[in-house]
Amino acid sequence: MLKKLIEKIDKNCINVDKKMVEKAYNLADEAHKQQKRESGEPYIMHPVEVACILAEMGMDTSTITAGLLHDVIEDTEYTYEDICSEFSVEVANLVDGVTKLGKIQYKTKEEQQADNVRKMLLAMAKDIRVILIKLADRMHNMRTLKYMPVEKQKEKAKETFDIYAPLAHRLGMSKIKWELEDLAFRYINPNEYYFIVRKISEKREEREEYIGEVIQQLENNLDRAGISSEIDGRPKHFYSIYRKMVNKNKTIDQIFDLTAVRILVETVKDCYAALGIVHTIYKPIPGRFKDYIAMPKPNMYQSLHSTVIGPQGKPFEIQIRTFAMHKTAEYGIAAHWKYKEGVETADDIDKKLTWLREILEWQRETSDAEEFMEGFKIDLFSDEVFVFTPKGTVINLPYEATPIDFAYKIHTDIGNRCTGAKVSGKMVPLDYHLKTGEIVEIIASTTPKGPSIDWLSIVKSNQAKSKIRAWFKKAKREENIVKGKELLEKETKKQGYNFGEFAKGEILETTLKRYNMNSIDDLYAAVGVGAVTQSNVVLKLKELYLKSAKHEVDDWKAVEEQLNKNNKQNRPKKDQPGIIVKGESNLLVRFAKCCNPVSGDEIVGYITKGRGVSIHRKDCKNVDFLLKNEDNKLIEVSWGRPKGAEYIAEIEISAEDREGILAEAMEIISNSNTYLYAVNAKPPKNGIATINIKLKISSVDDLKLVMKKIKRIRNIIDVYRTKN
């Protein structure tokens, strides 16, 4: 097996370290020695075959090594760290990337599949070689799929159709793409597959004789013209034939161009010269010529295509390209390892992966899984049209794209200001389907008019859809905030609660973090636009509220019991109340933990359900919210005669980090009329230390005095009382 791999490396690769490859083979052989494939063969057969496929692509040392080791982390005792120490971080990262991709499985739930595809796109963006290894892995698995149960065969074949064949297509790897499609077709539609195989086989001799005649005629004419060439007849792939039968509603006997003739020449100039000779010998069919040399496909494919009427009046397709173009057509992005002295720069490869960046860009704005998967498949496997700007720049767009797609491709601002369009000098409606070769000019207003909501059903590119949605999201934010707030209030009322009870303090902060939002307005807007459902938000708020209510009551009881136990003399007496509620001194009150009011603070009361009156500082931000939403529950309160009463207050110290600064602060507290309740010192960040201290104090004046003394300590930057 190792000898077979080395032979493929010698034939196809440049500057591969064979000693490292052999070392990887030995480790993989040892790691997998107890494992067997479904076929009963030793497991090591699989990673070796994967490495062989990568060697055929002409990949580099790290990629072939990672191909041999791609299942080691996932299926054996070896770890990422082991691969790093034995080989390199580069190899370990490739193996780790494929390990994560290996967990991608086709699911019936769109959410799960969308999440997996997102992970794969991110891995590809980091290092494109990860997906090349995964494609080689999938190729060998599909070649040996017959040993799997029938259900597993269909599952893997569908996943290959939906994800891996389109990815191979987008990466320009036609050789991989066609084989994956034919193998998947065999298991998804076995009857149709074997019917086509049988029909093709029946007329093979007749077809080969016909193509042989065409090749001979072409060779003679090209030789006379002094054009050095290599010509062969390539049979069309089974799935390609099947798709043509379905799309054109024809039987296999009605499809004549089952074989494509390919002419390979040295230069671009020879390509066009050969095309002229072909059209001189055979009559071209109108509308069946495509120039992918002047306008390459986004996956780097370049070739001239023409369908002509051959001998006996039978049409056939002819493809003309240079040898270099052919290598890129076969191996796509992998050709940059196989046919160049070293890999191109990262920028060169990045330019060829613009489509990947565009997918990553719009997928971040797409929360709906079904929409994401549909857009992903369209972006990967759609036909293109090539149009020109008035200055002659070529712009590629999806099939049936409109002037609006063109405008947004040029620039977001052009799209938002688009009011009309001219195609080849004539005015056209905005839903006009652009055709290859047309010159498009956008008529734009001087001010951003903004898109129409109807454009979403007109445009074909995900890029345009994403930018239109972004505009509406921003433009209608205020409207969505109002709508979202109404929906949340209505939903909480339906559950028997008041929204104001939920959306405050830690409950609100935790919920905003859960949805990755910065403010309550962001949450309202998301609910208003439908990005988040009100029922989910209220369910989360309710869950946190019930936990918080229980936790707060338990905490308060614990603190009260501790205070009573340690400082019985400080317990407020009935004739010396700490808080007076509208002249009443016997009501149940508790101090809100969000702001820890202290005697001397300006305070306000909030009537709670079953827990008396909650006392807040007037500068507490929860009071701001209550004033807007539940001012009917706020009640006037004042400090009574709090003789001997103690309160918890929290201060935060910000200081330049130095040894002994905390001890000096503790000494000041110890010598003052306060008691240390709790302290929390955070690790310095950028040389700045943060210390949080909770104190038992009798009044706000005592607290101010302590803060003033601490502020005098050397290297103290600031001391302030914390708010919620």
XYZ file of C-alpha atoms in Angstrom:
724
model
C 0.000 0.000 0.000
C 2.802 2.417 0.899
C 4.610 1.576 -2.364
C 1.445 2.361 -4.349
C 1.141 5.728 -2.574
C 4.803 6.639 -3.185
C 4.406 5.808 -6.899
C 1.452 8.206 -7.161
C 3.450 10.917 -5.346
C 6.397 10.469 -7.743
C 4.072 10.706 -10.743
C 1.947 13.702 -9.697
C 3.550 15.749 -6.931
C 6.361 18.262 -6.514
C 8.763 18.415 -3.534
C 6.867 16.028 -1.228
C 8.789 14.797 1.849
C 8.407 11.008 1.421
C 10.024 10.282 4.796
C 7.276 12.230 6.552
C 4.639 10.408 4.483
C 6.159 7.049 5.469
C 6.222 8.131 9.127
C 2.512 9.064 8.908
C 1.709 5.721 7.260
C 3.451 3.819 10.099
C 1.621 5.791 12.791
C -1.773 5.330 11.065
C -1.097 1.610 10.581
C -0.285 1.232 14.283
C -3.240 3.372 15.430
C -5.834 1.515 13.300
C -4.378 -2.024 13.602
C -7.334 -3.381 15.626
C -9.971 -1.821 13.344
C -11.759 -3.226 10.284
C -13.827 -1.648 7.521
C -17.415 -2.760 6.802
C -15.956 -4.817 3.939
C -13.793 -6.738 6.420
C -10.566 -5.200 5.087
C -7.979 -3.677 7.465
C -8.955 -0.069 8.272
C -5.584 1.271 7.100
C -6.802 0.687 3.510
C -9.089 3.716 3.815
C -6.570 6.430 4.872
C -4.071 5.115 2.294
C -6.683 5.393 -0.494
C -7.550 8.919 0.690
C -3.849 9.837 0.564
C -3.617 8.319 -2.945
C -6.493 10.508 -4.166
C -4.751 13.557 -2.693
C -1.499 12.489 -4.388
C -3.366 12.254 -7.732
C -4.456 15.848 -7.137
C -0.779 16.718 -6.685
C -1.155 18.004 -3.112
C 1.680 19.029 -0.776
C 3.402 17.061 2.022
C 1.187 18.342 4.878
C -2.053 17.546 3.041
C -1.029 13.978 2.083
C 0.252 13.401 5.647
C -3.022 14.697 7.088
C -4.916 12.445 4.648
C -3.151 9.398 6.139
C -3.927 10.614 9.671
C -7.409 12.079 9.096
C -9.246 9.495 11.261
C -6.555 9.102 13.942
C -7.817 11.799 16.377
C -11.472 10.817 15.954
C -11.177 7.024 16.069
C -8.044 6.182 18.096
C -6.244 7.108 21.323
C -3.974 9.637 19.599
C -4.673 13.330 20.371
C -4.184 16.676 18.654
C -1.131 17.246 20.865
C 0.363 13.910 19.764
C 0.100 14.925 16.079
C 1.666 18.319 16.879
C 4.683 16.720 18.584
C 5.149 13.922 16.012
C 4.609 16.073 12.900
C 3.643 19.772 13.019
C 0.918 22.197 14.114
C 0.001 22.606 10.414
C -0.676 18.866 9.995
C -2.492 18.688 13.356
C -4.773 21.591 12.367
C -5.661 19.904 9.072
C -6.474 16.617 10.847
C -8.476 18.465 13.502
C -10.399 20.366 10.821
C -11.346 17.140 9.016
C -12.228 15.489 12.357
C -14.823 18.208 12.964
C -16.115 17.874 9.411
C -16.310 14.121 9.847
C -19.093 14.668 12.343
C -21.237 16.335 9.677
C -24.100 14.012 8.875
C -27.151 14.576 6.732
C -30.101 15.256 9.048
C -33.789 15.559 8.263
C -33.944 18.660 10.455
C -32.822 21.714 8.467
C -31.464 23.446 11.599
C -28.955 20.691 12.271
C -27.797 20.472 8.678
C -27.492 24.245 8.357
C -25.390 24.412 11.526
C -23.073 21.690 10.222
C -22.651 23.383 6.841
C -21.822 26.683 8.557
C -19.026 24.925 10.495
C -17.718 23.457 7.246
C -17.673 26.851 5.503
C -15.703 28.360 8.381
C -13.187 25.494 8.289
C -12.791 25.971 4.518
C -12.249 29.705 4.931
C -9.454 29.024 7.425
C -7.618 26.474 5.234
C -9.089 25.283 1.928
C -7.029 22.058 2.132
C -9.400 20.830 4.875
C -12.219 20.407 2.361
C -9.877 18.820 -0.210
C -9.052 16.089 2.336
C -12.756 15.719 3.135
C -13.612 15.383 -0.573
C -10.965 12.645 -0.952
C -12.385 10.928 2.147
C -15.919 11.113 0.743
C -14.733 9.853 -2.664
C -13.296 6.638 -1.214
C -16.303 6.143 1.081
C -18.609 6.411 -1.947
C -16.465 3.926 -3.902
C -16.944 1.381 -1.072
C -20.554 2.276 -0.220
C -21.862 -1.134 -1.380
C -20.787 -2.664 1.955
C -23.081 -0.330 3.945
C -26.768 -0.988 4.831
C -29.286 0.258 2.232
C -30.564 3.123 4.423
C -27.027 4.323 5.055
C -26.280 4.135 1.331
C -29.180 6.446 0.497
C -28.345 8.827 3.355
C -24.700 9.176 2.303
C -25.614 9.463 -1.390
C -28.102 12.289 -0.702
C -25.588 14.134 1.454
C -23.054 13.792 -1.386
C -25.547 15.230 -3.901
C -26.560 18.096 -1.601
C -23.179 19.179 -0.243
C -19.998 17.528 -1.501
C -20.585 17.351 -5.282
C -21.662 21.045 -5.343
C -18.573 21.960 -3.319
C -16.323 20.084 -5.753
C -18.069 21.964 -8.580
C -17.488 25.333 -6.893
C -13.824 24.486 -6.334
C -13.512 23.701 -10.052
C -12.737 20.011 -9.415
C -14.787 18.513 -12.243
C -13.080 15.114 -12.053
C -14.125 14.747 -8.399
C -17.562 16.258 -8.982
C -18.534 13.903 -11.835
C -17.421 10.770 -10.005
C -19.240 11.783 -6.793
C -22.423 12.483 -8.776
C -22.292 9.183 -10.689
C -21.673 7.202 -7.487
C -24.480 8.999 -5.622
C -26.835 8.558 -8.614
C -26.164 4.797 -8.527
C -27.558 4.508 -4.963
C -30.373 7.068 -5.098
C -31.853 5.974 -8.459
C -30.413 2.486 -9.115
C -33.024 1.581 -11.783
C -32.337 4.689 -13.893
C -28.578 4.367 -13.364
C -28.335 0.761 -14.594
C -30.772 1.467 -17.469
C -28.466 4.241 -18.756
C -25.350 2.079 -18.233
C -26.937 -0.723 -20.267
C -28.088 1.602 -23.081
C -24.696 3.307 -23.335
C -22.955 -0.082 -23.458
C -25.210 -1.352 -26.265
C -24.073 1.331 -28.749
C -20.504 1.828 -27.516
C -18.814 0.376 -30.632
C -20.964 2.410 -33.019
C -20.337 5.603 -31.005
C -16.573 5.008 -30.735
C -16.365 4.474 -34.494
C -18.246 7.745 -35.108
C -16.056 9.748 -32.704
C -12.926 8.142 -34.178
C -13.937 9.489 -37.592
C -14.462 13.015 -36.143
C -11.094 12.968 -34.344
C -9.286 11.895 -37.514
C -10.854 14.742 -39.521
C -9.942 17.292 -36.820
C -6.324 16.041 -36.485
C -5.776 16.276 -40.252
C -7.097 19.831 -40.472
C -5.288 21.102 -37.361
C -1.998 19.551 -38.549
C -2.340 21.296 -41.906
C -2.875 24.595 -40.054
C 0.283 23.963 -37.982
C -1.601 23.756 -34.670
C -0.106 21.239 -32.235
C -2.975 19.493 -30.455
C -4.176 16.497 -28.480
C -7.727 15.280 -29.200
C -9.848 12.720 -27.440
C -13.476 11.717 -27.174
C -14.827 11.894 -23.640
C -18.006 9.936 -22.890
C -20.543 12.002 -20.950
C -21.144 10.989 -17.353
C -24.211 8.939 -16.468
C -25.760 11.535 -14.176
C -25.193 14.242 -16.813
C -27.095 12.137 -19.369
C -29.899 11.436 -16.878
C -30.265 15.140 -16.051
C -30.457 15.997 -19.755
C -33.163 13.348 -20.242
C -35.219 14.781 -17.356
C -34.707 18.486 -18.158
C -35.410 18.114 -21.887
C -37.981 15.349 -21.508
C -36.151 13.093 -23.992
C -35.369 9.411 -24.193
C -31.749 8.313 -24.350
C -32.168 7.480 -28.067
C -33.084 11.140 -28.718
C -29.866 12.434 -27.106
C -27.132 12.421 -29.740
C -24.256 14.211 -28.000
C -23.466 11.423 -25.528
C -19.776 12.045 -26.167
C -17.871 15.325 -26.092
C -14.765 15.814 -28.245
C -12.004 17.692 -26.426
C -9.182 19.550 -28.213
C -6.154 20.550 -26.099
C -3.713 23.109 -27.542
C -0.722 25.116 -26.311
C -1.957 28.733 -26.330
C -5.125 30.833 -26.104
C -4.449 32.024 -29.657
C -4.494 28.367 -30.804
C -7.871 27.877 -29.048
C -9.591 30.479 -31.227
C -7.738 29.298 -34.341
C -8.906 25.725 -33.680
C -12.477 26.984 -33.179
C -12.359 28.641 -36.607
C -11.221 25.350 -38.185
C -13.970 23.371 -36.385
C -16.659 25.784 -37.613
C -15.239 25.534 -41.126
C -15.512 21.713 -41.120
C -18.811 21.392 -39.203
C -21.829 23.697 -39.106
C -22.347 25.210 -35.603
C -25.806 25.107 -34.020
C -26.977 28.695 -33.295
C -27.117 29.649 -29.610
C -24.928 26.711 -28.533
C -21.572 28.511 -28.363
C -20.046 29.614 -25.023
C -16.760 31.435 -24.484
C -15.541 30.612 -20.971
C -11.997 31.737 -21.858
C -12.895 35.423 -22.161
C -15.349 35.087 -19.265
C -14.189 32.296 -16.912
C -16.641 30.670 -14.529
C -16.290 31.637 -10.834
C -14.762 28.180 -10.208
C -11.831 29.090 -12.545
C -13.093 26.912 -15.435
C -11.966 28.111 -18.884
C -12.852 26.555 -22.244
C -14.601 27.178 -25.575
C -17.819 25.145 -26.000
C -19.657 24.669 -29.262
C -22.255 22.163 -30.442
C -21.902 21.342 -34.154
C -23.520 19.090 -36.762
C -21.065 16.270 -37.499
C -20.923 13.465 -40.051
C -24.263 11.734 -40.779
C -26.055 14.860 -39.499
C -25.490 13.943 -35.849
C -24.791 16.803 -33.400
C -21.935 16.556 -30.907
C -20.294 18.915 -28.415
C -16.727 20.102 -28.858
C -14.556 21.668 -26.135
C -11.344 23.586 -26.867
C -8.872 24.668 -24.164
C -5.154 24.904 -23.419
C -3.310 22.162 -21.514
C -3.033 24.493 -18.474
C -6.789 25.222 -18.597
C -7.478 21.492 -18.773
C -5.444 20.846 -15.623
C -7.394 23.561 -13.785
C -10.681 22.153 -15.134
C -9.829 18.689 -13.783
C -8.403 19.645 -10.385
C -9.669 23.192 -9.759
C -8.143 24.834 -6.706
C -5.908 21.762 -6.195
C -4.155 22.559 -9.482
C -2.344 25.351 -7.650
C -0.425 22.721 -5.730
C -0.062 20.244 -8.593
C 1.160 22.316 -11.508
C 3.142 25.161 -10.009
C 6.591 25.307 -8.423
C 5.217 25.820 -4.940
C 1.804 27.169 -3.977
C 0.553 30.572 -5.102
C 0.396 33.312 -2.506
C -2.503 33.360 -0.070
C -3.872 36.488 -1.824
C -3.917 34.733 -5.223
C -5.899 31.799 -3.833
C -8.138 34.122 -1.806
C -9.170 35.958 -4.989
C -10.307 32.659 -6.466
C -12.436 31.997 -3.375
C -14.461 35.235 -3.482
C -17.655 33.160 -3.667
C -16.787 31.550 -0.306
C -16.424 34.964 1.353
C -19.777 36.042 -0.126
C -21.519 32.927 1.221
C -19.977 33.493 4.665
C -21.073 37.134 4.539
C -24.754 36.542 3.839
C -25.052 33.374 5.961
C -24.199 35.430 9.084
C -27.351 37.468 8.456
C -29.562 34.427 7.784
C -31.097 32.872 10.884
C -33.716 30.779 9.074
C -32.216 27.310 8.465
C -34.397 26.381 5.484
C -33.621 29.673 3.748
C -29.902 29.218 4.456
C -29.766 25.691 2.998
C -31.747 26.707 -0.083
C -29.475 29.705 -0.681
C -26.359 27.613 -0.035
C -27.317 25.058 -2.694
C -28.291 27.777 -5.200
C -24.997 29.602 -4.664
C -22.966 26.427 -5.079
C -24.637 24.816 -8.035
C -26.277 27.460 -10.172
C -25.621 28.448 -13.751
C -24.187 31.897 -14.353
C -24.663 34.777 -16.774
C -21.841 37.168 -17.637
C -22.709 40.811 -18.286
C -20.666 43.994 -18.729
C -20.577 47.372 -17.017
C -20.551 50.405 -19.393
C -16.733 50.481 -18.875
C -16.368 46.855 -20.000
C -15.849 45.130 -16.629
C -17.240 41.566 -16.612
C -19.728 40.834 -13.815
C -20.905 37.265 -13.173
C -24.393 36.738 -11.734
C -26.740 33.786 -11.129
C -28.904 32.533 -13.988
C -31.986 34.760 -14.543
C -30.420 37.574 -12.474
C -32.013 41.030 -12.783
C -30.640 44.596 -13.006
C -31.228 44.831 -9.225
C -28.808 41.916 -8.661
C -26.320 43.726 -10.903
C -26.715 46.999 -8.948
C -26.085 45.344 -5.569
C -23.116 43.430 -7.004
C -21.528 46.767 -7.968
C -22.153 48.417 -4.567
C -24.775 48.381 -1.796
C -25.393 52.121 -2.221
C -26.001 51.692 -5.988
C -28.580 49.005 -5.199
C -30.360 51.152 -2.612
C -30.524 54.110 -5.054
C -31.534 52.038 -8.111
C -34.622 53.410 -9.900
C -34.225 51.909 -13.373
C -31.865 50.198 -15.811
C -30.695 50.217 -19.416
C -29.572 47.005 -21.117
C -27.526 47.472 -24.283
C -28.842 51.065 -24.496
C -32.566 50.253 -24.061
C -34.706 50.802 -20.945
C -35.845 47.547 -19.324
C -38.034 46.751 -16.306
C -36.208 45.906 -13.068
C -37.439 42.285 -13.219
C -35.818 41.768 -16.656
C -33.673 38.581 -16.834
C -30.147 39.496 -17.916
C -28.419 37.468 -20.637
C -24.746 36.762 -21.186
C -22.961 39.488 -23.174
C -25.376 42.345 -22.390
C -24.139 45.766 -21.237
C -25.981 46.962 -18.142
C -26.272 50.557 -16.940
C -28.035 51.416 -13.651
C -30.091 54.590 -13.315
C -29.796 55.767 -9.700
C -31.419 58.577 -7.704
C -29.196 61.205 -6.086
C -30.439 60.251 -2.607
C -30.864 56.738 -1.133
C -34.449 55.953 -2.082
C -34.252 52.494 -0.577
C -35.374 49.161 -2.034
C -38.927 47.961 -2.440
C -40.065 44.952 -0.415
C -41.170 43.369 -3.735
C -37.520 43.180 -4.816
C -37.001 40.207 -2.515
C -39.172 38.082 -4.824
C -37.436 39.441 -7.953
C -33.709 39.157 -7.203
C -31.846 35.853 -7.674
C -28.581 36.386 -5.772
C -28.340 35.793 -2.035
C -26.025 38.797 -1.835
C -28.789 41.128 -3.079
C -31.419 39.524 -0.829
C -29.165 39.917 2.198
C -28.536 43.624 1.487
C -32.231 44.358 0.885
C -33.188 42.681 4.179
C -30.438 44.635 5.977
C -31.886 47.901 4.657
C -35.398 47.106 5.869
C -34.055 45.885 9.191
C -32.334 49.228 9.751
C -34.991 51.490 8.217
C -37.884 49.923 10.092
C -36.090 49.570 13.420
C -38.292 52.073 15.306
C -41.437 50.472 13.935
C -40.156 47.018 14.849
C -39.245 48.169 18.375
C -42.846 49.286 19.013
C -44.247 46.126 17.431
C -41.863 43.862 19.354
C -42.666 45.495 22.683
C -46.399 45.053 22.078
C -45.922 41.385 21.170
C -43.841 40.699 24.303
C -46.291 42.500 26.595
C -49.204 40.632 25.048
C -47.433 37.280 25.417
C -46.476 37.869 29.089
C -50.039 38.968 29.870
C -51.289 35.729 28.303
C -48.989 33.855 30.725
C -50.431 35.759 33.713
C -47.468 38.077 34.299
C -46.453 41.665 33.705
C -43.587 42.259 31.273
C -42.134 44.928 33.593
C -41.611 42.274 36.288
C -39.454 40.278 33.892
C -37.405 42.801 31.949
C -35.110 44.235 34.597
C -31.810 43.694 36.362
C -29.915 40.451 35.958
C -32.910 38.723 34.340
C -32.849 41.182 31.434
C -29.042 41.152 31.152
C -28.936 37.331 31.051
C -31.657 37.246 28.372
C -29.890 39.846 26.216
C -26.652 37.843 26.450
C -28.557 34.693 25.494
C -29.650 36.369 22.238
C -26.329 38.237 21.752
C -27.953 41.692 22.017
C -26.784 44.921 23.631
C -30.044 46.565 24.686
C -33.711 45.888 25.276
C -34.474 47.860 22.093
C -32.422 45.309 20.138
C -34.603 42.579 21.631
C -37.825 44.458 20.790
C -36.618 45.010 17.200
C -35.666 41.342 16.750
C -39.106 40.211 17.952
C -40.805 42.869 15.803
C -39.021 41.760 12.622
C -39.636 38.057 13.398
C -35.984 37.076 13.889
C -36.864 35.883 17.417
C -40.271 34.606 18.546
C -41.970 36.307 21.478
C -42.992 32.959 23.001
C -39.335 31.838 23.246
C -38.257 35.131 24.811
C -41.064 35.126 27.377
C -40.391 31.489 28.228
C -36.741 32.360 28.941
C -37.665 35.477 30.946
C -40.259 33.564 32.984
C -37.772 30.787 33.774
C -35.132 33.290 34.946
C -37.715 35.333 36.877
C -38.974 32.341 38.873
C -35.407 31.257 39.671
C -34.411 34.802 40.612
C -37.434 35.368 42.863
C -36.726 32.212 44.859
C -32.995 32.936 44.977
C -33.537 36.533 46.141
C -35.929 35.542 48.928
C -33.560 32.788 50.109
C -30.574 35.159 49.984
C -32.407 37.852 51.925
C -33.478 35.384 54.613
C -29.919 34.104 54.944
C -28.483 37.618 55.295
C -31.185 38.611 57.783
C -30.590 35.507 59.900
C -26.832 36.116 59.904
C -27.267 39.749 60.915
C -29.691 38.804 63.683
C -27.337 36.107 64.914
C -24.202 38.264 65.005
C -25.670 41.679 65.788
C -28.914 41.233 67.744
C -28.505 44.729 69.185
C -28.734 46.164 65.675
C -32.192 44.737 64.947
C -34.635 47.643 64.278
C -37.345 47.849 66.903
C -40.991 48.459 66.125
C -40.890 51.958 67.546
C -37.613 52.674 65.722
C -38.255 51.545 62.174
C -35.532 51.746 59.526
C -38.054 52.494 56.731
C -41.372 54.335 56.800
C -43.815 53.489 53.987
C -46.268 56.381 53.597
C -46.296 56.871 57.381
C -46.722 53.135 58.104
C -43.854 51.464 59.952
C -45.064 47.884 60.332
C -45.079 46.855 56.682
C -42.789 44.107 55.370
C -39.893 45.760 53.533
C -36.685 44.453 51.957
C -33.693 46.178 50.412
C -33.201 45.527 46.703
C -29.960 43.700 46.018
C -29.580 45.408 42.643
C -28.622 48.752 44.261
C -28.205 48.069 48.070
C -29.715 51.307 49.462
C -28.127 52.740 52.617
C -29.475 55.146 55.225
C -29.119 58.617 53.741
C -29.700 57.556 50.116
C -32.669 58.933 48.222
C -35.020 55.956 48.008
C -38.302 54.754 46.502
C -40.469 51.678 47.185
C -41.802 49.121 44.730
C -44.795 46.962 45.666
C -43.980 43.318 44.828
C -46.222 40.256 44.622
C -46.351 38.612 48.057
C -42.990 39.976 49.208
C -43.924 43.383 50.570
C -42.173 46.554 49.489
C -38.789 46.425 47.762
C -36.609 49.470 48.574
C -34.458 50.889 45.723
C -32.108 53.831 45.398
C -33.633 56.524 43.203
C -30.605 56.366 40.873
C -31.080 52.605 40.327
C -31.549 51.926 36.612
C -34.348 49.461 37.396
C -36.299 52.413 38.857
C -35.946 54.206 35.484
C -37.549 51.195 33.832
C -40.298 50.999 36.498
C -41.099 54.709 36.089
C -41.705 54.093 32.367
C -43.613 50.835 32.726
C -45.068 50.359 36.240
C -45.187 53.738 37.979
C -48.472 52.666 39.625
C -46.501 50.156 41.725
C -44.019 52.727 43.031
C -44.678 54.053 46.525
C -43.258 56.880 48.618
C -40.862 55.711 51.337
C -38.402 57.431 53.709
C -35.782 56.591 56.261
C -37.151 56.331 59.801
C -35.017 56.336 62.899
C -32.512 53.631 61.979
C -30.703 53.639 65.306
C -28.287 50.689 65.347
C -29.407 49.425 61.925
C -26.810 48.212 59.440
C -26.913 48.042 55.659
C -24.878 46.400 52.929
C -23.183 48.734 50.425
C -20.749 47.885 47.633
C -17.878 49.995 46.348
C -15.478 49.418 43.456
C -11.839 50.478 43.525
C -9.864 51.001 40.322
C -6.085 51.244 40.825
C -2.708 50.929 39.168
C -1.559 47.483 40.217
C 1.119 47.367 42.911
C 1.993 45.193 45.895
C 0.204 46.013 49.169
C -2.545 48.235 47.749
C -5.353 45.900 48.902
C -3.840 45.637 52.423
C -3.808 49.453 52.731
C -7.473 49.646 51.744
C -8.375 46.935 54.282
C -6.536 48.853 57.021
C -8.609 51.992 56.361
C -11.830 49.929 56.532
C -10.677 48.283 59.761
C -10.027 51.687 61.400
C -13.364 53.179 60.324
C -16.933 52.864 61.600
C -17.684 50.096 59.059
C -17.443 46.310 58.855
C -16.013 44.293 55.981
C -18.715 42.002 54.568
C -17.051 40.630 51.398
C -14.141 41.372 49.068
C -13.376 40.322 45.475
C -10.120 41.334 43.724
C -9.973 40.643 39.972
C -6.699 39.869 38.132
C -5.075 43.036 36.689
C -5.980 43.857 33.088
C -3.560 46.120 31.184
C -1.928 46.993 34.528
C -5.231 48.128 36.121
C -6.548 46.237 39.167
C -10.252 46.183 40.108
C -11.383 45.493 43.688
C -15.040 45.094 44.753
C -15.766 45.476 48.479
C -19.067 44.990 50.331
C -19.363 46.863 53.631
C -21.803 46.881 56.555
C -22.507 50.527 57.318
C -24.947 52.590 59.375
C -25.367 55.501 56.976
C -24.302 56.873 53.623
C -22.123 59.453 55.402
C -19.987 56.649 56.880
C -19.597 55.178 53.391
C -18.562 58.525 51.860
C -15.916 58.989 54.562
C -14.384 55.535 53.893
C -14.375 56.149 50.139
C -12.685 59.532 50.633
C -9.900 57.960 52.724
C -9.331 55.092 50.267
C -9.099 57.556 47.382
C -6.062 59.162 49.064
C -4.048 55.899 48.803
C -1.170 56.097 46.329
C -1.935 54.669 42.846
C -5.713 54.673 43.411
C -7.404 55.861 40.201
C -11.038 55.968 41.324
C -13.416 54.791 44.059
C -17.128 54.748 43.422
C -20.287 53.163 44.684
C -21.589 50.486 42.339
C -24.975 50.585 40.697
C -26.862 47.583 39.298
